XYZ file of C-alpha atoms in Angstrom:
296
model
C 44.658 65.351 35.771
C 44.249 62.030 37.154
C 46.495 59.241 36.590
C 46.018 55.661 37.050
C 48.326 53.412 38.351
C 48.664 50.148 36.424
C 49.818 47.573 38.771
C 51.367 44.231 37.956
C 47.682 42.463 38.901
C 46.284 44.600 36.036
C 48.411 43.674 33.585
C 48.103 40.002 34.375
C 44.583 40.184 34.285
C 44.693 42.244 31.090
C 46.478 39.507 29.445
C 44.962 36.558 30.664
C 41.604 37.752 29.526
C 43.374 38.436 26.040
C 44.910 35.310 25.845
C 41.370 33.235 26.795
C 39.924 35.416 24.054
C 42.554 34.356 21.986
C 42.366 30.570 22.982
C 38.767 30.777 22.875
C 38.837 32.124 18.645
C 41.237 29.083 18.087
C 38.828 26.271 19.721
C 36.081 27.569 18.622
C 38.091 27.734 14.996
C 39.330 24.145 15.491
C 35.886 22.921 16.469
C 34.696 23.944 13.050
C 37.346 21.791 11.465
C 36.722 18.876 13.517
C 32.642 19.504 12.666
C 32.600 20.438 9.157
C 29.668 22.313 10.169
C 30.227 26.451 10.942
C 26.955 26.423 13.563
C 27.181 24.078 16.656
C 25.168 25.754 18.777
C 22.518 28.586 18.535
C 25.064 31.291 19.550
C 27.568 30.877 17.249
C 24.710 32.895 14.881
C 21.180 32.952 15.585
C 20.710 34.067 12.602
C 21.933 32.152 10.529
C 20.467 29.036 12.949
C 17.017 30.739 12.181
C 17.981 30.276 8.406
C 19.105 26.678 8.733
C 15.857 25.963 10.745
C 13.641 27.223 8.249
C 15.731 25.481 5.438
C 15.534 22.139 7.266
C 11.900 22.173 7.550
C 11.949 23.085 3.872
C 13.565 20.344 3.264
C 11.895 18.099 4.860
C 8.814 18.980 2.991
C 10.237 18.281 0.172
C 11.525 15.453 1.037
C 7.998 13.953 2.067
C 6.259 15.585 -1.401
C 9.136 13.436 -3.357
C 8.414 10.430 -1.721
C 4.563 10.644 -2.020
C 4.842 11.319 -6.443
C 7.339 7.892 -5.825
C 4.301 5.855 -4.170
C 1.662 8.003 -6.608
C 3.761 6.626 -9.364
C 4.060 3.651 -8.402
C 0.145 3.035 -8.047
C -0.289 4.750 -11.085
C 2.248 2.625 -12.960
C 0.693 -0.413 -11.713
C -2.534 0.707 -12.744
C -1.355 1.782 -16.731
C 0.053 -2.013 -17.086
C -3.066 -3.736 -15.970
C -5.156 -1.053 -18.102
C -2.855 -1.982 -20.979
C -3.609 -5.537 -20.483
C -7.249 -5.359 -20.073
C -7.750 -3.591 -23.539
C -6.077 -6.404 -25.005
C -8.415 -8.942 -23.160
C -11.453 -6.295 -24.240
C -9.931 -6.084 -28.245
C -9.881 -9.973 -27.749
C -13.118 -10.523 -26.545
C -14.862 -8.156 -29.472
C -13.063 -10.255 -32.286
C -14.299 -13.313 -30.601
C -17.684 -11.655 -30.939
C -17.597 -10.455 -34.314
C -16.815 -14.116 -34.755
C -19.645 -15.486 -33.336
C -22.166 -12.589 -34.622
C -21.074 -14.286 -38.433
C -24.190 -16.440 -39.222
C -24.004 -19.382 -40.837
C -19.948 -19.498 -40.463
C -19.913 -20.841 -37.316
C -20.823 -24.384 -36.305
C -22.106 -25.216 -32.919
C -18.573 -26.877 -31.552
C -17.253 -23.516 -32.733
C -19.800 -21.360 -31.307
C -18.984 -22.865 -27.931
C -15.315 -22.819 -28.301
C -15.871 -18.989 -28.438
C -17.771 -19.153 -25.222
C -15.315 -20.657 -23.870
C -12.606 -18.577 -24.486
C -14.572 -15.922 -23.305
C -15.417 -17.068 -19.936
C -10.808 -17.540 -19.674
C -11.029 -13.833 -20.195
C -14.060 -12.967 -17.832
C -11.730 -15.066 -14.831
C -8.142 -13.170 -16.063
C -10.302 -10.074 -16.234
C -11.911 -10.110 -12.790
C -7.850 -11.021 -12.026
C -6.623 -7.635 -13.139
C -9.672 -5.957 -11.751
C -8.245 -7.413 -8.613
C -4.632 -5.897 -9.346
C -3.036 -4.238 -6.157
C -0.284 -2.083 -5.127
C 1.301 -2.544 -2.292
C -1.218 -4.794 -0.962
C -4.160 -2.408 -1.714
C -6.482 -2.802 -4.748
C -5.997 -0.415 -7.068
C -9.816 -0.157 -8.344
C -11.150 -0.576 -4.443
C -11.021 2.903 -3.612
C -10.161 3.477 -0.197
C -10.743 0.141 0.971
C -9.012 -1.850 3.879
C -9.669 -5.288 2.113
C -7.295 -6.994 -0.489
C -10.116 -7.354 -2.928
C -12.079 -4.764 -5.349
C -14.372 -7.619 -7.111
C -15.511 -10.888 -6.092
C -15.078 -14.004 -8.024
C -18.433 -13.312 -9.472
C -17.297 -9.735 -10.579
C -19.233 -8.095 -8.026
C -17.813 -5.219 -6.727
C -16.670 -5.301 -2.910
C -14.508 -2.218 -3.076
C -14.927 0.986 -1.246
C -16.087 4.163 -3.317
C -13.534 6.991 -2.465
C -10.176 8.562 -4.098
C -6.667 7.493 -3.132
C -4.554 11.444 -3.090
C -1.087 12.054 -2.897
C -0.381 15.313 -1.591
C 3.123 16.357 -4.321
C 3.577 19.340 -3.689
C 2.073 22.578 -1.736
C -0.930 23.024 -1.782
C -1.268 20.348 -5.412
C -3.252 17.333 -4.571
C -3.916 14.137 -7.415
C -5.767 10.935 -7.439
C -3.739 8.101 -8.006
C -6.314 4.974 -7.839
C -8.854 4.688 -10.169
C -12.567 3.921 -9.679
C -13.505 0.348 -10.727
C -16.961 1.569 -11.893
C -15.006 3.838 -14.452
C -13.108 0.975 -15.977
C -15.087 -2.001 -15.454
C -19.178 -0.419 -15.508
C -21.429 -0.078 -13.164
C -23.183 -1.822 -11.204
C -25.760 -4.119 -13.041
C -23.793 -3.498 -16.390
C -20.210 -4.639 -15.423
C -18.051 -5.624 -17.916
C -18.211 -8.850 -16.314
C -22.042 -9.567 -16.759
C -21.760 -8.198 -20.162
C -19.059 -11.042 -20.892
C -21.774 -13.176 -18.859
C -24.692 -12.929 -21.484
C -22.099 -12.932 -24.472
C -21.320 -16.130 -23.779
C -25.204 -17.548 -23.375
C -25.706 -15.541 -26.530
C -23.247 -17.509 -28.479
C -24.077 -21.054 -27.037
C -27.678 -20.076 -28.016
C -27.331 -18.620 -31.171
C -28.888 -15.490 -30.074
C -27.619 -12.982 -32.931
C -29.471 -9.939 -30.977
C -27.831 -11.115 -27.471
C -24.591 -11.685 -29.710
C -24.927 -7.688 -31.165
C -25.934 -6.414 -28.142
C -22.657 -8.168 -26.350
C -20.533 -6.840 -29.453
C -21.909 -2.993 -28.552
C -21.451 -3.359 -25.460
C -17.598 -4.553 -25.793
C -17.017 -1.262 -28.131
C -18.170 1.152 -25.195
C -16.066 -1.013 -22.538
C -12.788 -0.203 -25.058
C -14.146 3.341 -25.622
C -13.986 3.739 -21.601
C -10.648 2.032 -20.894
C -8.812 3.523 -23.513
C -10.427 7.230 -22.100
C -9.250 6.072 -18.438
C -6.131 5.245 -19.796
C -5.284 8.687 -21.286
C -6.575 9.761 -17.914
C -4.182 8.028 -16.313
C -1.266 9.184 -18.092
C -1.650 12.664 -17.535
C -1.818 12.369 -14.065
C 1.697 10.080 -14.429
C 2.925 12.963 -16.137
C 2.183 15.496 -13.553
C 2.819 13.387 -10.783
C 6.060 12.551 -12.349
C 6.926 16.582 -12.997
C 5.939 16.925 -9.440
C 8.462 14.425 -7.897
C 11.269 16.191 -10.185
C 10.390 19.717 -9.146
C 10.492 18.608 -5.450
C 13.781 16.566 -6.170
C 15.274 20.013 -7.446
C 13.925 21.810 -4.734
C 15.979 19.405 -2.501
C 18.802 20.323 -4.120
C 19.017 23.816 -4.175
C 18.016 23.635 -0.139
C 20.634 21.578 0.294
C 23.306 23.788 -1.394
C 21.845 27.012 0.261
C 22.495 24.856 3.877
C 25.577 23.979 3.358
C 25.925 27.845 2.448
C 24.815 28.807 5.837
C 25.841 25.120 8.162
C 28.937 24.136 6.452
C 32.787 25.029 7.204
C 34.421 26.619 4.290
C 37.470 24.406 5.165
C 40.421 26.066 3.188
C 39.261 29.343 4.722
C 39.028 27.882 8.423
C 42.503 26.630 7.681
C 43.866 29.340 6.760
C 42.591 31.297 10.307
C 43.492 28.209 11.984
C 46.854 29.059 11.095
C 46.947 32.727 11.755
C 45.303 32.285 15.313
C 47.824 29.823 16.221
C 50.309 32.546 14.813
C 48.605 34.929 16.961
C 47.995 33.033 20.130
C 51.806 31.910 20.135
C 52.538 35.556 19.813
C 50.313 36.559 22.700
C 51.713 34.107 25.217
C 55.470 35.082 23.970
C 53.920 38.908 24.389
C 52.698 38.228 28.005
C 55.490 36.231 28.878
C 57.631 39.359 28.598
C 55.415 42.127 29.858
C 55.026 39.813 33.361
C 57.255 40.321 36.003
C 57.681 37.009 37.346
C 59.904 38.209 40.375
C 59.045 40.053 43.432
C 62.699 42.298 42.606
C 61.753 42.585 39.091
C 58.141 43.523 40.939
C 59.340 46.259 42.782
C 61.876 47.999 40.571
């Protein structure tokens, strides 16, 4: 049977190595303190560093979804108010209408005063067809300009959609078309207001009844692009408070995999202190420190 001699440079060795082991547990225990974060560095777990990774990107996805629902509310928003104001201005112009289409009620100083009137709401309603967000037009589509309609109610706008990616894989328009709310092309809104008011300051009661139709389908359309509207708010708006929750429970299941549990790294704090004062007392006794003491 073979026996091994254990020599004083073993045992030294032996301990030393135990006690940098030791050491070692306490810094890296004391670093996690200091931190407040239980991963510093890939090998402390590469596991759970894969997990954190992957919740980080998460996160950050849904951090960019939230923040596109906030800007797709906010043109949306924008777009509801001036909506809201141009039915008024539309419900305004067809009682000035009915007005005028009286015959025989209406002298011609009145008559005119009704043009009039009308033309203030043709200029505030080219206005809020010129309503932006942001610095964009909100009826211009997708273009780089600051305008959607000229001051003759032209349209200078470029056709496209405006999307807000809120989620993965959900896409949803937040501008709306100008043709949708304010006609198109050849039978704007504008142009419509145009011949009202010749109608009235010529007593034409066809031009007048034709103007008065033509105000009815222009409320018909705004008030349909104004439900429109709202139910993409509403989804949008769902969207940004799923992706808000989502950020919340990613955060909590990080902090379950990053963070220090700090009353738990305390409490080994403590013990490997405990233990590492133990070990040096331990090796302190077990070493010979003297050459007699060596060869006794």
């Amino acid at each position: 049977m073979a026996i091994t001699r254990v020599t004083q440079k073993m045992m030294l060795q032996t301990s030393m190595e135990s006690l940098q082991g030791q050491l070692a547990r306490l810094a890296r225990t004391q670093e996690q303190i200091s931190t407040g974060r239980q991963l510093n560095r890939p090998s402390d777990s590469p596991t759970g560093v894969s997990v954190a990774m992957r919740l980080r990107a998460s996160l950050a996805d849904q951090d960019q979804y939230s923040r596109n629902a906030e800007d797709g509310l906010g043109w949306l928003g924008q777009i509801d108010t001036v909506l809201s104001t141009v039915t008024d201005q539309v419900r305004r112009s067809r009682d000035l209408a009915l007005q005028g289409a009286s015959t025989g009620a209406n002298s011609v100083a009145a008559r005119d005063a009704l043009a009039t009137e009308l033309e203030q709401i043709r200029e505030g309603l080219i206005a809020s067809a010129n309503a932006n967000y942001l610095g964009r037009p909100v009826f211009g589509g997708i273009t780089s300009g600051s305008l959607a309609f000229d001051s003759n109610g032209v349209y200078v706008g470029t056709p496209g959609a405006v999307n807000r990616t809120i989620g993965e894989g959900v896409t949803i328009r937040v501008d709306v078309d100008g043709a949708a709310v304010f006609g198109a092309a050849g039978s704007t809104l504008f142009q419509q207001l145009d011949d009202l008011v010749t109608a009235l300051r010529t007593t034409d009661q066809a031009g007048i009844q034709t103007g008065l139709t033509a105000l009815n389908q222009a409320l018909s359309r705004v008030t349909a692009v104004m439900a429109d509207v709202g139910t993409r708010f509403g989804r949008v708006e769902s969207a940004n408070q799923l992706a808000k929750d989502a950020t919340l429970g990613l955060t909590t299941s990080l902090a379950d995999v990053e963070a220090t549990d700090l009353p738990r790294a305390t409490v080994d704090l403590h013990m490997q202190e405990m233990a590492y004062q133990a070990a040096l007392s331990a090796t302190a006794r077990v070493t010979q420190p003297t050459l007699l003491e060596f060869l006794r």
